[in-house]
mmCIF file with all atom_site columns, C-alpha atoms in Angstrom:
data_model
loop_
_atom_site.group_PDB
_atom_site.id
_atom_site.type_symbol
_atom_site.label_atom_id
_atom_site.label_alt_id
_atom_site.label_comp_id
_atom_site.label_asym_id
_atom_site.label_entity_id
_atom_site.label_seq_id
_atom_site.pdbx_PDB_ins_code
_atom_site.Cartn_x
_atom_site.Cartn_y
_atom_site.Cartn_z
_atom_site.occupancy
_atom_site.B_iso_or_equiv
_atom_site.pdbx_formal_charge
_atom_site.auth_seq_id
_atom_site.auth_comp_id
_atom_site.auth_asym_id
_atom_site.auth_atom_id
_atom_site.pdbx_PDB_model_num
ATOM 1  C CA . MET A 1 1  ? 5.635  21.728  -29.835 1.00 0.00 ? 1  MET A CA 1
ATOM 2  C CA . SER A 1 2  ? 8.518  19.380  -30.946 1.00 0.00 ? 2  SER A CA 1
ATOM 3  C CA . VAL A 1 3  ? 8.800  18.510  -27.576 1.00 0.00 ? 3  VAL A CA 1
ATOM 4  C CA . LEU A 1 4  ? 5.478  16.889  -27.126 1.00 0.00 ? 4  LEU A CA 1
ATOM 5  C CA . ALA A 1 5  ? 5.825  15.458  -31.067 1.00 0.00 ? 5  ALA A CA 1
ATOM 6  C CA . GLN A 1 6  ? 8.838  13.746  -29.728 1.00 0.00 ? 6  GLN A CA 1
ATOM 7  C CA . ASP A 1 7  ? 7.489  12.394  -26.088 1.00 0.00 ? 7  ASP A CA 1
ATOM 8  C CA . PRO A 1 8  ? 3.660  12.580  -25.816 1.00 0.00 ? 8  PRO A CA 1
ATOM 9  C CA . THR A 1 9  ? 3.818  10.263  -22.859 1.00 0.00 ? 9  THR A CA 1
ATOM 10 C CA . GLY A 1 10 ? 6.276  12.414  -20.984 1.00 0.00 ? 10 GLY A CA 1
ATOM 11 C CA . LEU A 1 11 ? 7.693  9.055   -20.173 1.00 0.00 ? 11 LEU A CA 1
ATOM 12 C CA . SER A 1 12 ? 11.305 10.462  -20.555 1.00 0.00 ? 12 SER A CA 1
ATOM 13 C CA . SER A 1 13 ? 10.709 12.676  -17.635 1.00 0.00 ? 13 SER A CA 1
ATOM 14 C CA . PRO A 1 14 ? 12.040 11.411  -14.077 1.00 0.00 ? 14 PRO A CA 1
ATOM 15 C CA . VAL A 1 15 ? 8.813  12.370  -12.710 1.00 0.00 ? 15 VAL A CA 1
ATOM 16 C CA . GLY A 1 16 ? 7.059  10.023  -15.627 1.00 0.00 ? 16 GLY A CA 1
ATOM 17 C CA . GLN A 1 17 ? 9.284  7.212   -15.171 1.00 0.00 ? 17 GLN A CA 1
ATOM 18 C CA . LEU A 1 18 ? 8.526  7.411   -11.196 1.00 0.00 ? 18 LEU A CA 1
ATOM 19 C CA . VAL A 1 19 ? 4.880  7.347   -11.871 1.00 0.00 ? 19 VAL A CA 1
ATOM 20 C CA . VAL A 1 20 ? 5.233  4.613   -14.177 1.00 0.00 ? 20 VAL A CA 1
ATOM 21 C CA . LEU A 1 21 ? 7.327  2.931   -11.324 1.00 0.00 ? 21 LEU A CA 1
ATOM 22 C CA . ALA A 1 22 ? 4.484  3.555   -8.756  1.00 0.00 ? 22 ALA A CA 1
ATOM 23 C CA . GLY A 1 23 ? 1.720  2.534   -10.961 1.00 0.00 ? 23 GLY A CA 1
ATOM 24 C CA . LEU A 1 24 ? 3.227  -0.899  -11.727 1.00 0.00 ? 24 LEU A CA 1
ATOM 25 C CA . LEU A 1 25 ? 4.454  -1.209  -8.427  1.00 0.00 ? 25 LEU A CA 1
ATOM 26 C CA . ALA A 1 26 ? 0.707  -0.919  -7.041  1.00 0.00 ? 26 ALA A CA 1
ATOM 27 C CA . SER A 1 27 ? -0.472 -3.551  -9.805  1.00 0.00 ? 27 SER A CA 1
ATOM 28 C CA . LEU A 1 28 ? 2.042  -5.782  -8.632  1.00 0.00 ? 28 LEU A CA 1
ATOM 29 C CA . VAL A 1 29 ? 0.974  -5.379  -4.914  1.00 0.00 ? 29 VAL A CA 1
ATOM 30 C CA . VAL A 1 30 ? -2.509 -6.065  -5.459  1.00 0.00 ? 30 VAL A CA 1
ATOM 31 C CA . LEU A 1 31 ? -1.930 -9.019  -7.682  1.00 0.00 ? 31 LEU A CA 1
ATOM 32 C CA . VAL A 1 32 ? 0.531  -10.469 -4.891  1.00 0.00 ? 32 VAL A CA 1
ATOM 33 C CA . ARG A 1 33 ? -2.315 -9.857  -2.153  1.00 0.00 ? 33 ARG A CA 1
ATOM 34 C CA . TRP A 1 34 ? -4.964 -11.340 -4.326  1.00 0.00 ? 34 TRP A CA 1
ATOM 35 C CA . TRP A 1 35 ? -2.925 -14.646 -5.159  1.00 0.00 ? 35 TRP A CA 1
ATOM 36 C CA . TRP A 1 36 ? -1.906 -14.675 -1.075  1.00 0.00 ? 36 TRP A CA 1
ATOM 37 C CA . LEU A 1 37 ? -5.489 -14.728 -0.126  1.00 0.00 ? 37 LEU A CA 1
ATOM 38 C CA . ASN A 1 38 ? -6.740 -17.164 -2.768  1.00 0.00 ? 38 ASN A CA 1
ATOM 39 C CA . ARG A 1 39 ? -4.108 -19.489 -1.908  1.00 0.00 ? 39 ARG A CA 1
ATOM 40 C CA . ARG A 1 40 ? -4.975 -20.152 1.372   1.00 0.00 ? 40 ARG A CA 1
ATOM 41 C CA . ARG A 1 41 ? -8.184 -21.558 0.485   1.00 0.00 ? 41 ARG A CA 1
#
């Protein structure tokens, strides 16, 4: 339980960081695509 108390999100592990990085990258791609489609109108 001490490990969970220290890090409830699991962000300190490499897998957690990879998941967060993938999520940020995906949201960035979606934002860029939306901006690109609205820019050309």
